[in-house]
Amino acid sequence: MSKEITLNSPLDMHLHLRDAEMLKLVGPLTSKTFAGALVMPNLVPPITTKEALLSYKSRILEACKGDTFEPFMTLFFQEYSREFLEEVKDEIIGIKLYPAGITTNSENGVAAIDAQSLRPTLEAMSDLGIPLCVHGETNGFVMDREKEFMPIYEGLAKSFPKLKIIMEHITTKDAVDLLDKYDNLYATITLHHLIITLDDVAGGMLQPHLFCKPIAKRYEDRDSLLNAAITGNPKVMFGSDSAPHPKHKKESCGCAAGVFTSPIALQVLAELFEKHDSLDNLNAFLSLNAQKIYDFKALKKDITLVKEEFTVPNIYEDFGENVVPMYNNQKLAWSIK
Amino acid sequence: MSKEITLNSPLDMHLHLRDAEMLKLVGPLTSKTFAGALVMPNLVPPITTKEALLSYKSRILEACKGDTFEPFMTLFFQEYSREFLEEVKDEIIGIKLYPAGITTNSENGVAAIDAQSLRPTLEAMSDLGIPLCVHGETNGFVMDREKEFMPIYEGLAKSFPKLKIIMEHITTKDAVDLLDKYDNLYATITLHHLIITLDDVAGGMLQPHLFCKPIAKRYEDRDSLLNAAITGNPKVMFGSDSAPHPKHKKESCGCAAGVFTSPIALQVLAELFEKHDSLDNLNAFLSLNAQKIYDFKALKKDITLVKEEFTVPNIYEDFGENVVPMYNNQKLAWSIK
């Protein structure tokens, strides 16, 4: 009989579900196997009102109906009044801050991230217990952007010691090391950043389907991320940053950034943790740490994986949309039972 | 009246002309404006015999007929006997060494570059005055490959002090700095490495048409290359490394490495040198340095550029082949008169 493992309420704490037909395609590819997901607000226009938030949430629930699945909603960071934050706080899990222009649909982000100028909003968030999720990159040289952002994280962490700050999709040893320095800093790590380096993107032939932001870094960075995940470091959570773009936008001049991993993440994580003799820590990375950090109880949903080969589809298509997953046409060691 | 400059016998000392229909398409795009070009031998199979060499040269001359243009032929490095090298030396300008598997069609390259094991061939080349052209990259992390190759260049330069060694298409400050250390080290620099960094390839959207090997590096590297070129450093020559791949191989999953610059190189170099107040050094970079380093006299060919706007074609197509040039659809400040 094949080996099996059961994941309890797996969570994806950083996810792009898009909207309209793409949402209909990719929503169920997450809700089938995850108990919940933190949904990014960088639509066009971004989610900045309670009305837009609730409306988006209802479209997500509609796309994922039939599955035990809870979308954790976020607002796109801008200056918000304390009154507005009080009114909306029960509907959101956090607020996502983007530096302006740093990634897909972030044109309306913050031009200068400065603890003082953002103080009224951040202080209100801190008082109300609303976590701040951050895309932590400067507009410097592509390999240095995250490292250069570390002083900004430090400034935020020191200025707002009670504000929970999530360093999203970290990609460097610098970010992993910073976790130990401030009690109120946490991080999400994607699947692909546990596996690839810049060599996989641009070291051989150019691989647009592995092109993402932040870009994959060096081997020592990847190994540091991997170590944090497989040891069950309580300050890190799985956040796929799974980001669907249609095939023609990935395989073209001016390829969009994003790796699509939702339907294969659990299988690949099982293989990776097993390889490093760390299956015992997989539930911490995939669920328990997030529940503690964000202080909530996930929906009960057990997902059993069986060690039987699974060939990843070449492409997922429906509703006139399509998306190519990581490892397309390749064989994985584990399957969803 | 528009400003004009005249280039005397411009040379491209590192060029990929391919073969068959692609050669027919791209050959004239070089021979129209260049007086000569050093032609890379990495065909499939690579050029390793006198027969293949002469046959390839005649196909190049046929493709470029009507133009004042001299192809400088190279052999693909492998262990060659002194007798063979004596027989072929008047037909070649140098021998190109590729580490195995490092770039397009380099599968038959050298697995371990070691001065001792390659001594018989390199000693014969040194005695016969045949320069060694080297693709200097290790198989390490993509951003470190050229830097890691510096000790190999040093070993070769020290072991064979009379062998002229050309560091091809250098991309780092490390390589520029090494030029000063050994009398017998020289270098070619491409157009694109004078202009772009990794930010242009992968810092915004992914730009497959700017993906090349060696990959573009950091700003300090680019600035060091640019400084060597515009100051007329006598140890550096222009070598475009212009490398045509059909559009569908560039804009796809697994994009091939290479930037196509032949038909726009002179115009862009004029703009770049003018911007840095260095037009006086353009003939050194484009022709005189190469003639001194390789010790030959170029065919007489004056090319006049005029400061009038030129819109780069979207794509060059003929003979069933096509190739997208750098700056396609964009306006350049200078035109060929």
JSON list of C-alpha atoms in Angstrom, two decimals, chain A residues 134-296:
[
{"chain": "A", "resi": 134, "resn": "VAL", "atom": "CA", "xyz": [4.23, 44.12, 2.90]},
{"chain": "A", "resi": 135, "resn": "HIS", "atom": "CA", "xyz": [5.72, 43.57, -0.54]},
{"chain": "A", "resi": 136, "resn": "GLY", "atom": "CA", "xyz": [9.23, 44.44, 0.61]},
{"chain": "A", "resi": 137, "resn": "GLU", "atom": "CA", "xyz": [11.25, 45.60, -2.36]},
{"chain": "A", "resi": 138, "resn": "THR", "atom": "CA", "xyz": [12.92, 48.89, -3.21]},
{"chain": "A", "resi": 139, "resn": "ASN", "atom": "CA", "xyz": [13.20, 50.04, -6.81]},
{"chain": "A", "resi": 140, "resn": "GLY", "atom": "CA", "xyz": [16.95, 49.28, -6.82]},
{"chain": "A", "resi": 141, "resn": "PHE", "atom": "CA", "xyz": [18.91, 46.67, -8.75]},
{"chain": "A", "resi": 142, "resn": "VAL", "atom": "CA", "xyz": [16.74, 43.58, -9.12]},
{"chain": "A", "resi": 143, "resn": "MET", "atom": "CA", "xyz": [18.98, 41.29, -7.05]},
{"chain": "A", "resi": 144, "resn": "ASP", "atom": "CA", "xyz": [19.27, 43.84, -4.22]},
{"chain": "A", "resi": 145, "resn": "ARG", "atom": "CA", "xyz": [15.70, 45.07, -3.90]},
{"chain": "A", "resi": 146, "resn": "GLU", "atom": "CA", "xyz": [14.69, 42.89, -0.96]},
{"chain": "A", "resi": 147, "resn": "LYS", "atom": "CA", "xyz": [17.96, 43.30, 0.91]},
{"chain": "A", "resi": 148, "resn": "GLU", "atom": "CA", "xyz": [17.71, 47.08, 0.50]},
{"chain": "A", "resi": 149, "resn": "PHE", "atom": "CA", "xyz": [14.22, 46.95, 2.00]},
{"chain": "A", "resi": 150, "resn": "MET", "atom": "CA", "xyz": [15.43, 45.49, 5.33]},
{"chain": "A", "resi": 151, "resn": "PRO", "atom": "CA", "xyz": [16.00, 48.90, 6.97]},
{"chain": "A", "resi": 152, "resn": "ILE", "atom": "CA", "xyz": [12.43, 49.85, 6.05]},
{"chain": "A", "resi": 153, "resn": "TYR", "atom": "CA", "xyz": [11.13, 46.70, 7.75]},
{"chain": "A", "resi": 154, "resn": "GLU", "atom": "CA", "xyz": [13.28, 47.54, 10.77]},
{"chain": "A", "resi": 155, "resn": "GLY", "atom": "CA", "xyz": [11.94, 51.08, 10.88]},
{"chain": "A", "resi": 156, "resn": "LEU", "atom": "CA", "xyz": [8.35, 49.82, 10.77]},
{"chain": "A", "resi": 157, "resn": "ALA", "atom": "CA", "xyz": [8.97, 47.08, 13.33]},
{"chain": "A", "resi": 158, "resn": "LYS", "atom": "CA", "xyz": [10.59, 49.49, 15.77]},
{"chain": "A", "resi": 159, "resn": "SER", "atom": "CA", "xyz": [8.10, 52.32, 15.27]},
{"chain": "A", "resi": 160, "resn": "PHE", "atom": "CA", "xyz": [5.06, 50.08, 15.70]},
{"chain": "A", "resi": 161, "resn": "PRO", "atom": "CA", "xyz": [6.11, 47.31, 18.11]},
{"chain": "A", "resi": 162, "resn": "LYS", "atom": "CA", "xyz": [2.54, 46.02, 18.50]},
{"chain": "A", "resi": 163, "resn": "LEU", "atom": "CA", "xyz": [1.78, 45.99, 14.79]},
{"chain": "A", "resi": 164, "resn": "LYS", "atom": "CA", "xyz": [2.15, 42.53, 13.29]},
{"chain": "A", "resi": 165, "resn": "ILE", "atom": "CA", "xyz": [4.18, 42.94, 10.10]},
{"chain": "A", "resi": 166, "resn": "ILE", "atom": "CA", "xyz": [4.27, 40.16, 7.55]},
{"chain": "A", "resi": 167, "resn": "MET", "atom": "CA", "xyz": [7.23, 40.23, 5.16]},
{"chain": "A", "resi": 168, "resn": "GLU", "atom": "CA", "xyz": [5.53, 38.72, 2.14]},
{"chain": "A", "resi": 169, "resn": "HIS", "atom": "CA", "xyz": [7.15, 36.14, -0.16]},
{"chain": "A", "resi": 170, "resn": "ILE", "atom": "CA", "xyz": [10.65, 36.57, 1.25]},
{"chain": "A", "resi": 171, "resn": "THR", "atom": "CA", "xyz": [13.48, 35.46, -1.00]},
{"chain": "A", "resi": 172, "resn": "THR", "atom": "CA", "xyz": [16.70, 36.23, 0.86]},
{"chain": "A", "resi": 173, "resn": "LYS", "atom": "CA", "xyz": [18.78, 35.06, 3.80]},
{"chain": "A", "resi": 174, "resn": "ASP", "atom": "CA", "xyz": [18.71, 38.70, 4.94]},
{"chain": "A", "resi": 175, "resn": "ALA", "atom": "CA", "xyz": [14.95, 38.52, 5.46]},
{"chain": "A", "resi": 176, "resn": "VAL", "atom": "CA", "xyz": [15.12, 35.16, 7.23]},
{"chain": "A", "resi": 177, "resn": "ASP", "atom": "CA", "xyz": [17.78, 36.53, 9.56]},
{"chain": "A", "resi": 178, "resn": "LEU", "atom": "CA", "xyz": [15.71, 39.65, 10.30]},
{"chain": "A", "resi": 179, "resn": "LEU", "atom": "CA", "xyz": [12.86, 37.49, 11.66]},
{"chain": "A", "resi": 180, "resn": "ASP", "atom": "CA", "xyz": [14.95, 36.77, 14.76]},
{"chain": "A", "resi": 181, "resn": "LYS", "atom": "CA", "xyz": [15.52, 40.43, 15.50]},
{"chain": "A", "resi": 182, "resn": "TYR", "atom": "CA", "xyz": [11.95, 41.69, 15.97]},
{"chain": "A", "resi": 183, "resn": "ASP", "atom": "CA", "xyz": [9.10, 39.96, 17.77]},
{"chain": "A", "resi": 184, "resn": "ASN", "atom": "CA", "xyz": [6.53, 41.58, 15.49]},
{"chain": "A", "resi": 185, "resn": "LEU", "atom": "CA", "xyz": [8.04, 40.47, 12.17]},
{"chain": "A", "resi": 186, "resn": "TYR", "atom": "CA", "xyz": [6.72, 37.39, 10.38]},
{"chain": "A", "resi": 187, "resn": "ALA", "atom": "CA", "xyz": [7.02, 36.08, 6.84]},
{"chain": "A", "resi": 188, "resn": "THR", "atom": "CA", "xyz": [5.40, 34.08, 4.11]},
{"chain": "A", "resi": 189, "resn": "ILE", "atom": "CA", "xyz": [7.48, 31.89, 1.81]},
{"chain": "A", "resi": 190, "resn": "THR", "atom": "CA", "xyz": [6.33, 30.64, -1.59]},
{"chain": "A", "resi": 191, "resn": "LEU", "atom": "CA", "xyz": [6.74, 27.16, -2.97]},
{"chain": "A", "resi": 192, "resn": "HIS", "atom": "CA", "xyz": [8.94, 28.24, -5.83]},
{"chain": "A", "resi": 193, "resn": "HIS", "atom": "CA", "xyz": [11.37, 30.23, -3.67]},
{"chain": "A", "resi": 194, "resn": "LEU", "atom": "CA", "xyz": [11.99, 27.07, -1.65]},
{"chain": "A", "resi": 195, "resn": "ILE", "atom": "CA", "xyz": [13.12, 25.37, -4.85]},
{"chain": "A", "resi": 196, "resn": "ILE", "atom": "CA", "xyz": [14.50, 27.65, -7.53]},
{"chain": "A", "resi": 197, "resn": "THR", "atom": "CA", "xyz": [17.29, 30.23, -7.85]},
{"chain": "A", "resi": 198, "resn": "LEU", "atom": "CA", "xyz": [18.02, 32.75, -10.59]},
{"chain": "A", "resi": 199, "resn": "ASP", "atom": "CA", "xyz": [19.85, 29.90, -12.32]},
{"chain": "A", "resi": 200, "resn": "ASP", "atom": "CA", "xyz": [16.51, 28.20, -12.95]},
{"chain": "A", "resi": 201, "resn": "VAL", "atom": "CA", "xyz": [15.03, 31.38, -14.44]},
{"chain": "A", "resi": 202, "resn": "ALA", "atom": "CA", "xyz": [17.96, 32.63, -16.52]},
{"chain": "A", "resi": 203, "resn": "GLY", "atom": "CA", "xyz": [20.94, 30.32, -16.02]},
{"chain": "A", "resi": 204, "resn": "GLY", "atom": "CA", "xyz": [20.15, 27.99, -18.90]},
{"chain": "A", "resi": 205, "resn": "MET", "atom": "CA", "xyz": [17.45, 28.87, -21.38]},
{"chain": "A", "resi": 206, "resn": "LEU", "atom": "CA", "xyz": [15.20, 31.67, -20.17]},
{"chain": "A", "resi": 207, "resn": "GLN", "atom": "CA", "xyz": [12.17, 30.21, -18.34]},
{"chain": "A", "resi": 208, "resn": "PRO", "atom": "CA", "xyz": [9.32, 32.74, -18.34]},
{"chain": "A", "resi": 209, "resn": "HIS", "atom": "CA", "xyz": [7.05, 30.49, -16.26]},
{"chain": "A", "resi": 210, "resn": "LEU", "atom": "CA", "xyz": [9.56, 30.76, -13.39]},
{"chain": "A", "resi": 211, "resn": "PHE", "atom": "CA", "xyz": [9.86, 34.54, -13.69]},
{"chain": "A", "resi": 212, "resn": "CYS", "atom": "CA", "xyz": [8.40, 36.18, -10.61]},
{"chain": "A", "resi": 213, "resn": "LYS", "atom": "CA", "xyz": [8.72, 39.15, -8.30]},
{"chain": "A", "resi": 214, "resn": "PRO", "atom": "CA", "xyz": [10.69, 39.18, -6.13]},
{"chain": "A", "resi": 215, "resn": "ILE", "atom": "CA", "xyz": [13.00, 37.35, -8.51]},
{"chain": "A", "resi": 216, "resn": "ALA", "atom": "CA", "xyz": [14.56, 34.11, -7.26]},
{"chain": "A", "resi": 217, "resn": "LYS", "atom": "CA", "xyz": [17.96, 34.76, -5.73]},
{"chain": "A", "resi": 218, "resn": "ARG", "atom": "CA", "xyz": [21.10, 32.78, -4.86]},
{"chain": "A", "resi": 219, "resn": "TYR", "atom": "CA", "xyz": [21.58, 29.26, -3.52]},
{"chain": "A", "resi": 220, "resn": "GLU", "atom": "CA", "xyz": [22.44, 30.49, -0.01]},
{"chain": "A", "resi": 221, "resn": "ASP", "atom": "CA", "xyz": [19.18, 32.46, 0.00]},
{"chain": "A", "resi": 222, "resn": "ARG", "atom": "CA", "xyz": [17.10, 29.52, -1.11]},
{"chain": "A", "resi": 223, "resn": "ASP", "atom": "CA", "xyz": [18.75, 27.26, 1.45]},
{"chain": "A", "resi": 224, "resn": "SER", "atom": "CA", "xyz": [18.04, 29.73, 4.23]},
{"chain": "A", "resi": 225, "resn": "LEU", "atom": "CA", "xyz": [14.35, 29.91, 3.25]},
{"chain": "A", "resi": 226, "resn": "LEU", "atom": "CA", "xyz": [14.16, 26.14, 3.03]},
{"chain": "A", "resi": 227, "resn": "ASN", "atom": "CA", "xyz": [15.71, 25.74, 6.44]},
{"chain": "A", "resi": 228, "resn": "ALA", "atom": "CA", "xyz": [13.16, 28.10, 7.99]},
{"chain": "A", "resi": 229, "resn": "ALA", "atom": "CA", "xyz": [10.29, 26.16, 6.41]},
{"chain": "A", "resi": 230, "resn": "ILE", "atom": "CA", "xyz": [11.37, 22.60, 7.13]},
{"chain": "A", "resi": 231, "resn": "THR", "atom": "CA", "xyz": [12.37, 23.30, 10.72]},
{"chain": "A", "resi": 232, "resn": "GLY", "atom": "CA", "xyz": [8.87, 24.62, 11.38]},
{"chain": "A", "resi": 233, "resn": "ASN", "atom": "CA", "xyz": [10.12, 28.10, 12.34]},
{"chain": "A", "resi": 234, "resn": "PRO", "atom": "CA", "xyz": [6.95, 29.51, 13.99]},
{"chain": "A", "resi": 235, "resn": "LYS", "atom": "CA", "xyz": [7.41, 32.90, 12.33]},
{"chain": "A", "resi": 236, "resn": "VAL", "atom": "CA", "xyz": [7.05, 31.63, 8.76]},
{"chain": "A", "resi": 237, "resn": "MET", "atom": "CA", "xyz": [3.95, 30.50, 6.91]},
{"chain": "A", "resi": 238, "resn": "PHE", "atom": "CA", "xyz": [3.26, 29.10, 3.50]},
{"chain": "A", "resi": 239, "resn": "GLY", "atom": "CA", "xyz": [2.03, 31.73, 1.06]},
{"chain": "A", "resi": 240, "resn": "SER", "atom": "CA", "xyz": [2.16, 30.52, -2.52]},
{"chain": "A", "resi": 241, "resn": "ASP", "atom": "CA", "xyz": [1.98, 33.92, -4.23]},
{"chain": "A", "resi": 242, "resn": "SER", "atom": "CA", "xyz": [0.46, 31.76, -6.94]},
{"chain": "A", "resi": 243, "resn": "ALA", "atom": "CA", "xyz": [-0.20, 34.31, -9.66]},
{"chain": "A", "resi": 244, "resn": "PRO", "atom": "CA", "xyz": [-2.04, 33.28, -12.79]},
{"chain": "A", "resi": 245, "resn": "HIS", "atom": "CA", "xyz": [-1.30, 34.97, -16.11]},
{"chain": "A", "resi": 246, "resn": "PRO", "atom": "CA", "xyz": [-2.58, 33.54, -19.39]},
{"chain": "A", "resi": 247, "resn": "LYS", "atom": "CA", "xyz": [0.01, 31.58, -21.37]},
{"chain": "A", "resi": 248, "resn": "HIS", "atom": "CA", "xyz": [0.35, 34.22, -24.08]},
{"chain": "A", "resi": 249, "resn": "LYS", "atom": "CA", "xyz": [1.31, 36.82, -21.48]},
{"chain": "A", "resi": 250, "resn": "LYS", "atom": "CA", "xyz": [3.99, 34.55, -20.04]},
{"chain": "A", "resi": 251, "resn": "GLU", "atom": "CA", "xyz": [5.47, 33.39, -23.32]},
{"chain": "A", "resi": 252, "resn": "SER", "atom": "CA", "xyz": [5.97, 36.71, -25.01]},
{"chain": "A", "resi": 253, "resn": "CYS", "atom": "CA", "xyz": [8.03, 39.80, -25.22]},
{"chain": "A", "resi": 254, "resn": "GLY", "atom": "CA", "xyz": [7.51, 41.53, -21.88]},
{"chain": "A", "resi": 255, "resn": "CYS", "atom": "CA", "xyz": [6.49, 38.48, -19.88]},
{"chain": "A", "resi": 256, "resn": "ALA", "atom": "CA", "xyz": [4.41, 39.18, -16.76]},
{"chain": "A", "resi": 257, "resn": "ALA", "atom": "CA", "xyz": [5.78, 38.17, -13.35]},
{"chain": "A", "resi": 258, "resn": "GLY", "atom": "CA", "xyz": [4.23, 35.26, -11.49]},
{"chain": "A", "resi": 259, "resn": "VAL", "atom": "CA", "xyz": [4.43, 31.51, -10.99]},
{"chain": "A", "resi": 260, "resn": "PHE", "atom": "CA", "xyz": [1.22, 29.49, -10.85]},
{"chain": "A", "resi": 261, "resn": "THR", "atom": "CA", "xyz": [1.45, 26.77, -8.20]},
{"chain": "A", "resi": 262, "resn": "SER", "atom": "CA", "xyz": [-1.96, 26.44, -6.51]},
{"chain": "A", "resi": 263, "resn": "PRO", "atom": "CA", "xyz": [-2.92, 22.98, -7.80]},
{"chain": "A", "resi": 264, "resn": "ILE", "atom": "CA", "xyz": [0.51, 21.41, -7.19]},
{"chain": "A", "resi": 265, "resn": "ALA", "atom": "CA", "xyz": [1.72, 23.15, -4.05]},
{"chain": "A", "resi": 266, "resn": "LEU", "atom": "CA", "xyz": [0.70, 20.52, -1.49]},
{"chain": "A", "resi": 267, "resn": "GLN", "atom": "CA", "xyz": [2.12, 17.65, -3.53]},
{"chain": "A", "resi": 268, "resn": "VAL", "atom": "CA", "xyz": [5.44, 19.38, -4.11]},
{"chain": "A", "resi": 269, "resn": "LEU", "atom": "CA", "xyz": [5.72, 20.52, -0.48]},
{"chain": "A", "resi": 270, "resn": "ALA", "atom": "CA", "xyz": [5.17, 16.92, 0.64]},
{"chain": "A", "resi": 271, "resn": "GLU", "atom": "CA", "xyz": [7.98, 15.76, -1.64]},
{"chain": "A", "resi": 272, "resn": "LEU", "atom": "CA", "xyz": [10.27, 18.54, -0.46]},
{"chain": "A", "resi": 273, "resn": "PHE", "atom": "CA", "xyz": [9.64, 18.06, 3.26]},
{"chain": "A", "resi": 274, "resn": "GLU", "atom": "CA", "xyz": [9.94, 14.29, 2.87]},
{"chain": "A", "resi": 275, "resn": "LYS", "atom": "CA", "xyz": [13.27, 14.68, 1.09]},
{"chain": "A", "resi": 276, "resn": "HIS", "atom": "CA", "xyz": [14.53, 16.69, 4.06]},
{"chain": "A", "resi": 277, "resn": "ASP", "atom": "CA", "xyz": [13.07, 14.28, 6.61]},
{"chain": "A", "resi": 278, "resn": "SER", "atom": "CA", "xyz": [10.75, 16.99, 7.86]},
{"chain": "A", "resi": 279, "resn": "LEU", "atom": "CA", "xyz": [7.21, 15.79, 7.14]},
{"chain": "A", "resi": 280, "resn": "ASP", "atom": "CA", "xyz": [6.47, 16.28, 10.85]},
{"chain": "A", "resi": 281, "resn": "ASN", "atom": "CA", "xyz": [6.83, 20.03, 10.38]},
{"chain": "A", "resi": 282, "resn": "LEU", "atom": "CA", "xyz": [4.65, 20.32, 7.29]},
{"chain": "A", "resi": 283, "resn": "ASN", "atom": "CA", "xyz": [1.43, 21.08, 9.20]},
{"chain": "A", "resi": 284, "resn": "ALA", "atom": "CA", "xyz": [3.19, 23.86, 11.09]},
{"chain": "A", "resi": 285, "resn": "PHE", "atom": "CA", "xyz": [4.37, 25.50, 7.86]},
{"chain": "A", "resi": 286, "resn": "LEU", "atom": "CA", "xyz": [1.07, 24.93, 6.09]},
{"chain": "A", "resi": 287, "resn": "SER", "atom": "CA", "xyz": [-1.44, 25.74, 8.81]},
{"chain": "A", "resi": 288, "resn": "LEU", "atom": "CA", "xyz": [-0.57, 25.95, 12.50]},
{"chain": "A", "resi": 289, "resn": "ASN", "atom": "CA", "xyz": [1.92, 28.83, 12.29]},
{"chain": "A", "resi": 290, "resn": "ALA", "atom": "CA", "xyz": [-0.52, 30.96, 10.30]},
{"chain": "A", "resi": 291, "resn": "GLN", "atom": "CA", "xyz": [-3.36, 30.32, 12.76]},
{"chain": "A", "resi": 292, "resn": "LYS", "atom": "CA", "xyz": [-1.12, 31.43, 15.63]},
{"chain": "A", "resi": 293, "resn": "ILE", "atom": "CA", "xyz": [0.34, 34.47, 13.86]},
{"chain": "A", "resi": 294, "resn": "TYR", "atom": "CA", "xyz": [-3.00, 35.76, 12.61]},
{"chain": "A", "resi": 295, "resn": "ASP", "atom": "CA", "xyz": [-4.88, 34.41, 15.66]},
{"chain": "A", "resi": 296, "resn": "PHE", "atom": "CA", "xyz": [-7.75, 32.54, 14.03]}
]
